[in-house]
């Protein structure tokens, strides 16, 4: 018999984000966030959808946690809305006790069910007051101080029960979609005709540094003042596709694939996990538009010992080099991204959104590469897909989701294979617990393992939700050697 592919203590569950599910934006003392503003722009930038009600998790969390129990989940990853805790966001602004009480209810309800809470401090919902006050993420010095204070409040109020912290969710998306393409809040771009403000050539790189230093301040604070007593762990969730050369015989495409991953992942992972400067390829292309780290900042990064690498993974692509020099507004590393290679071979089977194809083989390579580079235990903090055509399906059609079931199976197998490669991968969170507001795509794509009727807010389990426990358990049992 072989050793089991996944260990008996493999952590698994489901993930959500506050703005996508909570609703109740004007209840419980919550302040406004940048997505409240963005979702109500005219003309609509989010397909006339908003998080005003979303899935109404604020009032229905007990029902939602009953689903977690029904699905057999051992853990649940959710985010705290910064503006529910500190409505105006700043380090000298009042704390909202109603917001504290709400999240205390959530945490206690999970623990009563034997479900481990994993808390994300920031999932894209910056308090609008900070954006108005000093530019939010565009002010590196101010925002990191305010984020540290907010993090400290969360550690103080919840850290006796919360032992797993994630500082930031997908800082790449916040920086690029928020400040380069303008497709996400706060919607700043100099290349997007729908945007009236922004500088695509410079702002995303400033925001990136602000996010990195905010993470570092929050981790350093935990390490210094909370870890010894609370005995928790803290990490960050980074997104990033895996890239292979468009032409496997062209060294320039091989270089482009690696460079694309450096721009996608190394941008944040090098400073956070290695306390090193940005990748050389970024410095070479961006020059002085990429803000430097001071010696003091490198000391802060070195002090911010981060326990685990949270990986949000959905798909992979092919990278083709560009013959011309990159324009100032390029944010990809001067590469073309393709879903088919030079031979016309698709990277994977199409899902229910154009950008996501199922590529479990590349997922294995991605896991192995990331673990080899950064040498931290990996938790998959998001992974999932909508089924082809699911956005137009009836509830009865949507809850029968064989594509999602196969996607989960294949990606769990890839995790097992990467562990055999020597990678340490300790957990998996399926995205998402329920269909929800898919940011600027509104209520179209359905990533949930639970069907949400947006008219009645009724929840209906999909087959994948009920089978995930069995899929994981099957990989924790010894199997005969091949």
Tab-separated table of C-alpha atoms in Angstrom:
chain	number	residue	atom	x	y	z
A	1	UNK	CA	0.000	0.000	0.000
A	2	UNK	CA	1.148	3.567	-0.696
A	3	UNK	CA	0.922	6.384	1.810
A	4	UNK	CA	-2.291	8.385	1.457
A	5	UNK	CA	-2.070	11.232	-1.063
A	6	UNK	CA	-3.670	13.745	1.309
A	7	UNK	CA	-2.869	13.585	5.033
A	8	UNK	CA	-5.575	12.886	7.623
A	9	UNK	CA	-5.273	16.440	8.985
A	10	UNK	CA	-5.690	18.060	5.546
A	11	UNK	CA	-7.737	21.231	6.132
A	12	UNK	CA	-10.652	21.790	3.781
A	13	UNK	CA	-13.773	23.837	3.462
A	14	UNK	CA	-15.322	26.664	1.499
A	15	UNK	CA	-14.548	30.345	1.002
A	16	UNK	CA	-16.469	33.616	0.637
A	17	UNK	CA	-15.874	37.384	0.741
A	18	UNK	CA	-17.802	39.963	2.741
A	19	UNK	CA	-18.957	42.316	-0.007
A	20	UNK	CA	-20.016	39.449	-2.252
A	21	UNK	CA	-22.409	37.861	0.245
A	22	UNK	CA	-23.178	40.009	3.308
A	23	UNK	CA	-25.517	42.725	2.069
A	24	UNK	CA	-26.932	44.948	4.833
A	25	UNK	CA	-24.624	47.740	3.683
A	26	UNK	CA	-26.495	50.349	5.721
A	27	UNK	CA	-27.064	48.235	8.832
A	28	UNK	CA	-25.100	47.629	11.998
A	29	UNK	CA	-23.056	50.824	11.809
A	30	UNK	CA	-21.176	49.769	8.667
A	31	UNK	CA	-19.375	52.498	6.771
A	32	UNK	CA	-19.228	52.848	3.007
A	33	UNK	CA	-16.527	51.011	1.033
A	34	UNK	CA	-15.139	51.660	-2.443
A	35	UNK	CA	-17.340	48.923	-3.912
A	36	UNK	CA	-20.489	50.630	-2.627
A	37	UNK	CA	-19.468	53.665	-4.640
A	38	UNK	CA	-18.308	51.712	-7.693
A	39	UNK	CA	-21.454	49.585	-7.922
A	40	UNK	CA	-23.681	52.649	-8.036
A	41	UNK	CA	-21.898	54.542	-10.776
A	42	UNK	CA	-23.956	55.694	-13.757
A	43	UNK	CA	-23.784	54.187	-16.288
A	44	UNK	CA	-23.343	50.893	-14.454
A	45	UNK	CA	-19.900	49.324	-14.324
A	46	UNK	CA	-21.242	46.152	-12.667
A	47	UNK	CA	-24.206	45.157	-14.872
A	48	UNK	CA	-26.613	47.025	-12.577
A	49	UNK	CA	-25.649	44.777	-9.676
A	50	UNK	CA	-24.442	45.705	-6.201
A	51	UNK	CA	-23.724	44.238	-2.806
A	52	UNK	CA	-26.557	46.171	-1.159
A	53	UNK	CA	-28.368	42.889	-0.489
A	54	UNK	CA	-26.073	40.341	-2.200
A	55	UNK	CA	-26.920	36.967	-0.575
A	56	UNK	CA	-28.125	38.632	2.644
A	57	UNK	CA	-25.622	36.570	4.624
A	58	UNK	CA	-25.769	39.255	7.319
A	59	UNK	CA	-29.214	37.952	8.264
A	60	UNK	CA	-28.879	34.377	7.017
A	61	UNK	CA	-25.490	33.271	8.329
A	62	UNK	CA	-26.922	30.581	10.609
A	63	UNK	CA	-28.682	29.030	7.621
A	64	UNK	CA	-25.453	29.245	5.614
A	65	UNK	CA	-23.441	27.645	8.392
A	66	UNK	CA	-26.001	24.831	8.558
A	67	UNK	CA	-25.012	24.180	4.942
A	68	UNK	CA	-21.340	24.049	5.928
A	69	UNK	CA	-22.206	21.396	8.499
A	70	UNK	CA	-24.301	19.500	5.966
A	71	UNK	CA	-21.381	19.524	3.525
A	72	UNK	CA	-18.982	18.202	6.162
A	73	UNK	CA	-16.640	21.205	5.996
A	74	UNK	CA	-13.942	21.387	8.640
A	75	UNK	CA	-13.043	25.014	7.918
A	76	UNK	CA	-14.548	28.187	6.497
A	77	UNK	CA	-12.679	31.119	5.011
A	78	UNK	CA	-14.489	34.455	5.164
A	79	UNK	CA	-13.476	38.090	5.096
A	80	UNK	CA	-14.161	40.855	7.554
A	81	UNK	CA	-15.436	44.124	6.108
A	82	UNK	CA	-12.969	46.803	7.260
A	83	UNK	CA	-15.724	49.432	7.211
A	84	UNK	CA	-17.901	47.322	9.536
A	85	UNK	CA	-15.131	47.395	12.131
A	86	UNK	CA	-13.821	50.943	11.577
A	87	UNK	CA	-16.473	52.719	9.473
A	88	UNK	CA	-14.156	55.579	8.526
A	89	UNK	CA	-11.154	53.280	8.316
A	90	UNK	CA	-8.465	55.373	10.011
A	91	UNK	CA	-6.240	54.675	12.975
A	92	UNK	CA	-7.804	57.481	14.988
A	93	UNK	CA	-11.384	56.786	13.905
A	94	UNK	CA	-14.000	55.156	16.160
A	95	UNK	CA	-14.474	51.387	16.345
A	96	UNK	CA	-17.969	50.115	15.562
A	97	UNK	CA	-19.057	47.777	18.349
A	98	UNK	CA	-22.035	46.517	16.347
A	99	UNK	CA	-19.631	45.284	13.685
A	100	UNK	CA	-17.484	43.593	16.326
A	101	UNK	CA	-20.593	41.897	17.714
A	102	UNK	CA	-21.635	40.646	14.261
A	103	UNK	CA	-18.321	38.943	13.582
A	104	UNK	CA	-18.241	37.560	17.120
A	105	UNK	CA	-21.551	35.894	16.299
A	106	UNK	CA	-20.123	34.418	13.105
A	107	UNK	CA	-16.997	33.095	14.792
A	108	UNK	CA	-18.871	31.616	17.754
A	109	UNK	CA	-21.454	30.008	15.476
A	110	UNK	CA	-18.707	28.311	13.458
A	111	UNK	CA	-16.922	27.070	16.568
A	112	UNK	CA	-20.139	25.599	17.977
A	113	UNK	CA	-20.331	23.527	14.813
A	114	UNK	CA	-16.715	22.427	15.074
A	115	UNK	CA	-15.757	24.467	11.989
A	116	UNK	CA	-12.420	26.317	12.028
A	117	UNK	CA	-12.660	30.009	11.092
A	118	UNK	CA	-10.091	31.361	8.636
A	119	UNK	CA	-10.304	35.140	8.523
A	120	UNK	CA	-9.226	37.385	5.643
A	121	UNK	CA	-8.657	40.944	6.772
A	122	UNK	CA	-8.897	42.588	3.355
A	123	UNK	CA	-10.846	41.377	0.334
A	124	UNK	CA	-10.877	44.527	-1.853
A	125	UNK	CA	-13.337	46.606	0.210
A	126	UNK	CA	-11.297	49.647	1.292
A	127	UNK	CA	-13.317	52.123	3.401
A	128	UNK	CA	-14.445	54.894	1.067
A	129	UNK	CA	-13.478	57.468	3.698
A	130	UNK	CA	-9.791	56.557	3.332
A	131	UNK	CA	-9.964	56.834	-0.447
A	132	UNK	CA	-11.538	60.262	-0.055
A	133	UNK	CA	-9.200	61.354	2.739
A	134	UNK	CA	-5.818	60.676	1.169
A	135	UNK	CA	-6.222	58.473	-1.894
A	136	UNK	CA	-6.397	55.145	-0.077
A	137	UNK	CA	-3.913	52.661	-1.523
A	138	UNK	CA	-2.213	55.458	-3.457
A	139	UNK	CA	-0.746	56.811	-0.209
A	140	UNK	CA	1.819	54.210	0.848
A	141	UNK	CA	2.730	55.789	4.186
A	142	UNK	CA	-0.763	56.535	5.461
A	143	UNK	CA	-2.680	53.424	4.402
A	144	UNK	CA	-0.242	50.949	5.946
A	145	UNK	CA	-0.625	52.633	9.337
A	146	UNK	CA	-4.414	52.517	9.097
A	147	UNK	CA	-4.370	48.881	7.979
A	148	UNK	CA	-2.125	47.933	10.881
A	149	UNK	CA	-4.498	49.531	13.368
A	150	UNK	CA	-7.487	47.765	11.809
A	151	UNK	CA	-5.591	44.450	11.923
A	152	UNK	CA	-4.701	45.014	15.568
A	153	UNK	CA	-8.355	45.590	16.436
A	154	UNK	CA	-9.242	42.275	14.792
A	155	UNK	CA	-6.460	40.413	16.616
A	156	UNK	CA	-7.521	41.969	19.934
A	157	UNK	CA	-11.229	41.232	19.532
A	158	UNK	CA	-11.193	37.901	17.689
A	159	UNK	CA	-7.728	36.394	18.153
A	160	UNK	CA	-8.682	34.396	21.231
A	161	UNK	CA	-10.742	32.196	18.865
A	162	UNK	CA	-9.368	32.899	15.382
A	163	UNK	CA	-6.034	31.120	14.845
A	164	UNK	CA	-5.756	31.428	11.056
A	165	UNK	CA	-5.327	34.881	9.511
A	166	UNK	CA	-4.946	36.031	5.913
A	167	UNK	CA	-3.910	39.657	5.531
A	168	UNK	CA	-4.796	40.382	1.908
A	169	UNK	CA	-6.730	38.650	-0.827
A	170	UNK	CA	-5.210	38.892	-4.303
A	171	UNK	CA	-3.321	42.180	-4.100
A	172	UNK	CA	-2.534	41.816	-7.826
A	173	UNK	CA	-6.235	42.150	-8.652
A	174	UNK	CA	-6.651	45.168	-6.370
A	175	UNK	CA	-3.669	46.928	-7.941
A	176	UNK	CA	-4.243	46.039	-11.602
A	177	UNK	CA	-8.022	45.963	-11.940
A	178	UNK	CA	-8.532	48.825	-9.520
A	179	UNK	CA	-5.782	51.168	-10.755
A	180	UNK	CA	-4.608	50.012	-14.227
A	181	UNK	CA	-7.595	48.666	-16.179
A	182	UNK	CA	-10.236	50.355	-14.015
A	183	UNK	CA	-12.535	47.349	-14.207
A	184	UNK	CA	-12.820	47.054	-10.409
A	185	UNK	CA	-13.237	49.564	-7.606
A	186	UNK	CA	-12.136	52.301	-7.301
A	187	UNK	CA	-12.093	52.289	-11.108
A	188	UNK	CA	-8.983	54.324	-11.889
A	189	UNK	CA	-7.299	54.065	-15.304
A	190	UNK	CA	-5.827	56.253	-18.035
A	191	UNK	CA	-6.568	53.650	-20.728
A	192	UNK	CA	-10.205	52.836	-19.915
A	193	UNK	CA	-12.664	55.296	-21.542
A	194	UNK	CA	-15.144	54.740	-18.710
A	195	UNK	CA	-12.667	56.151	-16.170
A	196	UNK	CA	-12.219	59.846	-15.482
A	197	UNK	CA	-9.167	59.541	-13.216
A	198	UNK	CA	-6.019	57.474	-12.999
A	199	UNK	CA	-2.531	56.840	-14.378
A	200	UNK	CA	-2.133	53.271	-15.618
A	201	UNK	CA	1.608	53.722	-16.103
A	202	UNK	CA	2.291	54.523	-12.438
A	203	UNK	CA	-0.578	53.988	-10.033
A	204	UNK	CA	-0.723	50.161	-9.936
A	205	UNK	CA	2.926	49.949	-8.875
A	206	UNK	CA	2.395	52.481	-6.064
A	207	UNK	CA	-0.654	50.522	-4.907
A	208	UNK	CA	1.344	47.288	-5.031
A	209	UNK	CA	3.931	48.687	-2.659
A	210	UNK	CA	1.214	50.001	-0.321
A	211	UNK	CA	-0.354	46.541	-0.179
A	212	UNK	CA	2.979	44.815	0.446
A	213	UNK	CA	3.902	47.173	3.274
A	214	UNK	CA	0.408	46.929	4.768
A	215	UNK	CA	0.737	43.159	4.836
A	216	UNK	CA	4.167	43.466	6.436
A	217	UNK	CA	2.950	45.876	9.126
A	218	UNK	CA	0.018	43.636	9.986
A	219	UNK	CA	2.193	40.513	10.217
A	220	UNK	CA	4.910	42.267	12.215
A	221	UNK	CA	2.261	43.502	14.654
A	222	UNK	CA	0.905	39.982	15.083
A	223	UNK	CA	4.356	38.508	15.565
A	224	UNK	CA	5.360	41.124	18.095
A	225	UNK	CA	2.256	41.498	20.223
A	226	UNK	CA	-0.163	38.604	19.668
A	227	UNK	CA	1.483	35.413	18.439
A	228	UNK	CA	2.983	34.282	21.752
A	229	UNK	CA	-0.362	34.348	23.553
A	230	UNK	CA	-2.777	33.550	20.741
A	231	UNK	CA	-0.590	30.949	19.015
A	232	UNK	CA	-2.081	31.517	15.579
A	233	UNK	CA	-0.660	31.585	12.065
A	234	UNK	CA	-0.815	34.296	9.428
A	235	UNK	CA	-0.397	34.341	5.669
A	236	UNK	CA	-1.485	36.061	2.467
A	237	UNK	CA	-3.557	34.871	-0.509
A	238	UNK	CA	-1.947	35.517	-3.900
A	239	UNK	CA	-3.548	34.846	-7.244
A	240	UNK	CA	-1.624	33.902	-10.356
A	241	UNK	CA	-1.980	31.656	-13.363
A	242	UNK	CA	0.654	29.197	-14.512
A	243	UNK	CA	2.176	29.948	-17.919
A	244	UNK	CA	3.852	27.755	-20.501
A	245	UNK	CA	5.518	28.962	-23.726
A	246	UNK	CA	3.201	29.529	-26.670
A	247	UNK	CA	5.952	28.040	-28.835
A	248	UNK	CA	7.750	25.419	-26.765
A	249	UNK	CA	10.727	25.579	-29.131
A	250	UNK	CA	11.199	29.353	-28.838
A	251	UNK	CA	13.468	30.423	-25.939
A	252	UNK	CA	11.900	33.900	-26.055
A	253	UNK	CA	8.495	32.410	-25.293
A	254	UNK	CA	9.995	30.400	-22.447
A	255	UNK	CA	11.430	33.637	-21.061
A	256	UNK	CA	8.060	35.331	-21.569
A	257	UNK	CA	6.261	32.614	-19.599
A	258	UNK	CA	8.628	32.995	-16.654
A	259	UNK	CA	8.500	36.793	-16.864
A	260	UNK	CA	4.697	36.743	-16.835
A	261	UNK	CA	4.714	34.716	-13.621
A	262	UNK	CA	7.215	37.123	-12.088
A	263	UNK	CA	4.913	40.051	-12.889
A	264	UNK	CA	1.936	38.086	-11.586
A	265	UNK	CA	3.348	36.387	-8.485
A	266	UNK	CA	6.932	37.476	-7.850
A	267	UNK	CA	5.808	41.103	-7.622
A	268	UNK	CA	4.274	40.306	-4.221
A	269	UNK	CA	5.835	36.991	-3.235
A	270	UNK	CA	9.474	38.097	-3.496
A	271	UNK	CA	9.158	40.933	-0.952
A	272	UNK	CA	6.669	39.087	1.288
A	273	UNK	CA	8.280	35.657	1.489
A	274	UNK	CA	11.917	36.383	0.695
A	275	UNK	CA	12.247	39.989	1.952
A	276	UNK	CA	13.807	40.667	-1.445
A	277	UNK	CA	13.294	43.331	-4.058
A	278	UNK	CA	10.893	42.861	-6.939
A	279	UNK	CA	11.971	40.472	-9.717
A	280	UNK	CA	14.725	41.814	-11.970
A	281	UNK	CA	12.424	41.617	-14.987
A	282	UNK	CA	10.071	44.123	-13.355
A	283	UNK	CA	12.880	46.521	-12.500
A	284	UNK	CA	14.225	46.252	-16.053
A	285	UNK	CA	10.891	47.054	-17.699
A	286	UNK	CA	9.396	49.540	-15.237
A	287	UNK	CA	12.447	51.493	-14.077
A	288	UNK	CA	11.705	54.254	-11.594
A	289	UNK	CA	7.948	53.729	-11.984
A	290	UNK	CA	8.412	50.788	-9.622
A	291	UNK	CA	8.801	52.420	-6.203
A	292	UNK	CA	11.873	51.231	-4.263
A	293	UNK	CA	12.002	49.799	-0.762
A	294	UNK	CA	14.113	51.659	1.791
A	295	UNK	CA	16.476	49.886	4.166
A	296	UNK	CA	13.917	50.371	6.945
A	297	UNK	CA	11.204	48.854	4.805
A	298	UNK	CA	13.370	45.829	4.064
A	299	UNK	CA	13.818	45.443	7.829
A	300	UNK	CA	10.040	45.507	8.264
A	301	UNK	CA	9.650	42.899	5.537
A	302	UNK	CA	12.255	40.683	7.177
A	303	UNK	CA	10.487	40.997	10.547
A	304	UNK	CA	7.165	40.040	9.009
A	305	UNK	CA	7.714	36.284	9.028
A	306	UNK	CA	4.712	34.908	7.151
A	307	UNK	CA	3.643	31.351	7.951
A	308	UNK	CA	1.974	30.123	4.791
A	309	UNK	CA	1.362	30.851	1.142
A	310	UNK	CA	-2.343	31.145	0.354
A	311	UNK	CA	-2.836	30.260	-3.302
A	312	UNK	CA	-5.887	31.311	-5.294
A	313	UNK	CA	-5.786	29.302	-8.504
A	314	UNK	CA	-8.320	28.893	-11.297
A	315	UNK	CA	-6.596	28.443	-14.659
A	316	UNK	CA	-3.415	28.540	-16.767
A	317	UNK	CA	-2.360	30.097	-20.071
A	318	UNK	CA	0.297	30.211	-22.774
A	319	UNK	CA	2.679	33.180	-22.994
A	320	UNK	CA	4.050	34.576	-26.246
A	321	UNK	CA	6.804	37.183	-26.266
A	322	UNK	CA	6.249	40.589	-27.838
A	323	UNK	CA	8.769	41.698	-30.426
A	324	UNK	CA	8.360	45.407	-29.675
A	325	UNK	CA	9.283	47.218	-26.462
A	326	UNK	CA	6.548	47.364	-23.864
A	327	UNK	CA	4.413	50.512	-23.724
A	328	UNK	CA	4.362	52.368	-20.394
A	329	UNK	CA	0.840	51.121	-19.734
A	330	UNK	CA	1.786	47.426	-20.007
A	331	UNK	CA	1.211	45.503	-16.765
A	332	UNK	CA	1.739	41.926	-17.969
A	333	UNK	CA	5.500	41.843	-18.568
A	334	UNK	CA	5.392	42.520	-22.314
A	335	UNK	CA	3.767	39.222	-23.217
A	336	UNK	CA	0.682	38.065	-25.092
A	337	UNK	CA	-1.614	35.672	-23.245
A	338	UNK	CA	-3.225	32.818	-25.191
A	339	UNK	CA	-5.540	29.917	-24.369
A	340	UNK	CA	-4.106	27.828	-27.218
A	341	UNK	CA	-0.496	27.209	-28.163
A	342	UNK	CA	1.227	27.496	-31.534
A	343	UNK	CA	-0.079	24.065	-32.529
A	344	UNK	CA	-3.649	25.149	-31.762
A	345	UNK	CA	-3.890	22.933	-28.690
A	346	UNK	CA	-6.172	24.347	-26.008
A	347	UNK	CA	-4.781	24.845	-22.541
A	348	UNK	CA	-7.824	23.057	-21.129
A	349	UNK	CA	-11.559	22.457	-21.222
A	350	UNK	CA	-13.719	25.597	-21.299
A	351	UNK	CA	-15.810	26.493	-18.240
A	352	UNK	CA	-18.699	28.904	-17.800
A	353	UNK	CA	-16.523	32.034	-18.041
A	354	UNK	CA	-14.302	32.893	-20.986
A	355	UNK	CA	-11.078	33.289	-18.996
A	356	UNK	CA	-11.205	30.006	-17.071
A	357	UNK	CA	-10.208	26.654	-18.533
A	358	UNK	CA	-9.590	23.526	-16.501
A	359	UNK	CA	-5.822	22.855	-16.465
A	360	UNK	CA	-5.054	20.461	-13.596
A	361	UNK	CA	-1.731	19.355	-15.084
A	362	UNK	CA	-0.471	22.913	-15.087
A	363	UNK	CA	-1.873	23.373	-11.583
A	364	UNK	CA	0.473	20.635	-10.410
A	365	UNK	CA	3.418	22.431	-12.033
A	366	UNK	CA	2.283	25.714	-10.503
A	367	UNK	CA	2.140	24.263	-6.988
A	368	UNK	CA	5.521	22.632	-7.342
A	369	UNK	CA	7.091	25.823	-8.715
A	370	UNK	CA	5.677	28.063	-5.992
A	371	UNK	CA	6.709	25.707	-3.194
A	372	UNK	CA	10.194	25.362	-4.635
A	373	UNK	CA	10.626	29.150	-4.889
A	374	UNK	CA	9.127	30.297	-1.591
A	375	UNK	CA	9.403	27.188	0.597
A	376	UNK	CA	6.284	27.836	2.631
A	377	UNK	CA	3.389	25.470	3.310
A	378	UNK	CA	0.659	26.115	0.739
A	379	UNK	CA	-3.050	26.352	1.395
A	380	UNK	CA	-5.313	26.563	-1.641
A	381	UNK	CA	-7.483	29.439	-0.457
A	382	UNK	CA	-9.619	29.587	-3.619
A	383	UNK	CA	-10.271	27.091	-6.409
A	384	UNK	CA	-13.426	26.513	-8.406
A	385	UNK	CA	-15.377	27.242	-11.566
A	386	UNK	CA	-18.815	27.842	-13.054
A	387	UNK	CA	-20.141	25.100	-15.313
A	388	UNK	CA	-20.488	25.842	-19.039
A	389	UNK	CA	-23.772	27.703	-19.586
A	390	UNK	CA	-24.604	27.753	-15.881
A	391	UNK	CA	-25.450	31.457	-15.880
A	392	UNK	CA	-28.475	30.628	-18.082
A	393	UNK	CA	-29.538	27.420	-16.339
A	394	UNK	CA	-32.586	26.847	-14.187
A	395	UNK	CA	-32.027	25.916	-10.563
A	396	UNK	CA	-32.740	22.270	-11.350
A	397	UNK	CA	-30.138	22.307	-14.107
A	398	UNK	CA	-27.558	24.194	-12.053
A	399	UNK	CA	-27.602	21.862	-9.048
A	400	UNK	CA	-26.561	18.969	-11.321
A	401	UNK	CA	-22.991	20.142	-11.929
A	402	UNK	CA	-20.791	17.356	-13.359
A	403	UNK	CA	-18.266	19.811	-14.823
A	404	UNK	CA	-17.595	21.309	-11.384
A	405	UNK	CA	-17.368	17.855	-9.813
A	406	UNK	CA	-14.768	16.802	-12.370
A	407	UNK	CA	-12.903	20.097	-11.929
A	408	UNK	CA	-12.659	19.503	-8.175
A	409	UNK	CA	-11.581	15.883	-8.657
A	410	UNK	CA	-8.878	16.797	-11.165
A	411	UNK	CA	-7.493	19.639	-9.080
A	412	UNK	CA	-7.447	17.564	-5.898
A	413	UNK	CA	-5.520	14.934	-7.835
A	414	UNK	CA	-3.056	17.641	-8.928
A	415	UNK	CA	-2.541	18.592	-5.282
A	416	UNK	CA	-1.755	14.986	-4.435
A	417	UNK	CA	0.710	14.738	-7.312
A	418	UNK	CA	2.462	17.949	-6.297
A	419	UNK	CA	2.755	16.602	-2.757
A	420	UNK	CA	4.475	13.584	-4.295
A	421	UNK	CA	6.817	16.073	-5.984
A	422	UNK	CA	7.790	17.200	-2.479
A	423	UNK	CA	5.467	20.183	-2.052
A	424	UNK	CA	3.867	20.838	1.319
A	425	UNK	CA	0.177	21.531	0.681
A	426	UNK	CA	-1.945	21.493	3.794
A	427	UNK	CA	-5.421	22.642	2.849
A	428	UNK	CA	-8.041	23.423	0.234
A	429	UNK	CA	-10.907	25.924	0.144
A	430	UNK	CA	-13.417	25.602	-2.690
A	431	UNK	CA	-14.679	28.850	-4.176
A	432	UNK	CA	-17.365	29.486	-3.288
A	433	UNK	CA	-19.846	28.392	-0.641
A	434	UNK	CA	-22.681	29.949	-2.625
A	435	UNK	CA	-23.406	31.772	-5.860
A	436	UNK	CA	-22.858	35.457	-5.155
A	437	UNK	CA	-22.039	38.894	-6.535
A	438	UNK	CA	-19.170	38.228	-8.932
A	439	UNK	CA	-17.784	41.764	-8.638
A	440	UNK	CA	-17.959	43.660	-11.946
A	441	UNK	CA	-19.612	40.634	-13.606
A	442	UNK	CA	-22.636	41.113	-11.360
A	443	UNK	CA	-24.898	38.168	-10.618
A	444	UNK	CA	-24.010	36.307	-13.819
A	445	UNK	CA	-21.268	33.673	-13.273
A	446	UNK	CA	-22.172	31.038	-10.694
A	447	UNK	CA	-19.084	29.794	-8.849
A	448	UNK	CA	-20.996	28.473	-5.846
A	449	UNK	CA	-21.478	24.925	-4.643
A	450	UNK	CA	-24.843	26.209	-3.443
A	451	UNK	CA	-27.378	27.649	-5.885
A	452	UNK	CA	-28.644	31.080	-4.865
A	453	UNK	CA	-32.004	32.314	-6.144
A	454	UNK	CA	-31.371	36.055	-6.234
A	455	UNK	CA	-35.102	36.853	-6.160
A	456	UNK	CA	-36.042	34.738	-3.146
A	457	UNK	CA	-32.522	34.271	-1.685
A	458	UNK	CA	-33.280	30.573	-1.327
A	459	UNK	CA	-30.215	28.328	-1.144
A	460	UNK	CA	-30.117	24.889	-2.781
A	461	UNK	CA	-27.118	22.539	-2.482
A	462	UNK	CA	-25.495	21.448	-5.730
A	463	UNK	CA	-24.216	17.898	-6.117
A	464	UNK	CA	-20.603	19.072	-5.947
A	465	UNK	CA	-21.110	20.420	-2.424
A	466	UNK	CA	-22.360	17.090	-1.154
A	467	UNK	CA	-19.599	15.134	-2.880
A	468	UNK	CA	-16.527	17.205	-1.986
A	469	UNK	CA	-16.168	15.546	1.415
A	470	UNK	CA	-16.094	12.124	-0.268
A	471	UNK	CA	-13.606	13.307	-2.893
A	472	UNK	CA	-11.177	14.428	-0.190
A	473	UNK	CA	-11.759	11.400	2.047
A	474	UNK	CA	-11.041	9.118	-0.903
A	475	UNK	CA	-7.629	10.741	-1.266
A	476	UNK	CA	-6.873	10.333	2.428
A	477	UNK	CA	-7.213	6.529	2.300
A	478	UNK	CA	-4.285	4.327	1.321
A	479	UNK	CA	-4.452	2.956	-2.193
A	480	UNK	CA	-2.685	0.009	-3.743
A	481	UNK	CA	0.616	0.834	-5.387
A	482	UNK	CA	0.626	1.033	-9.173
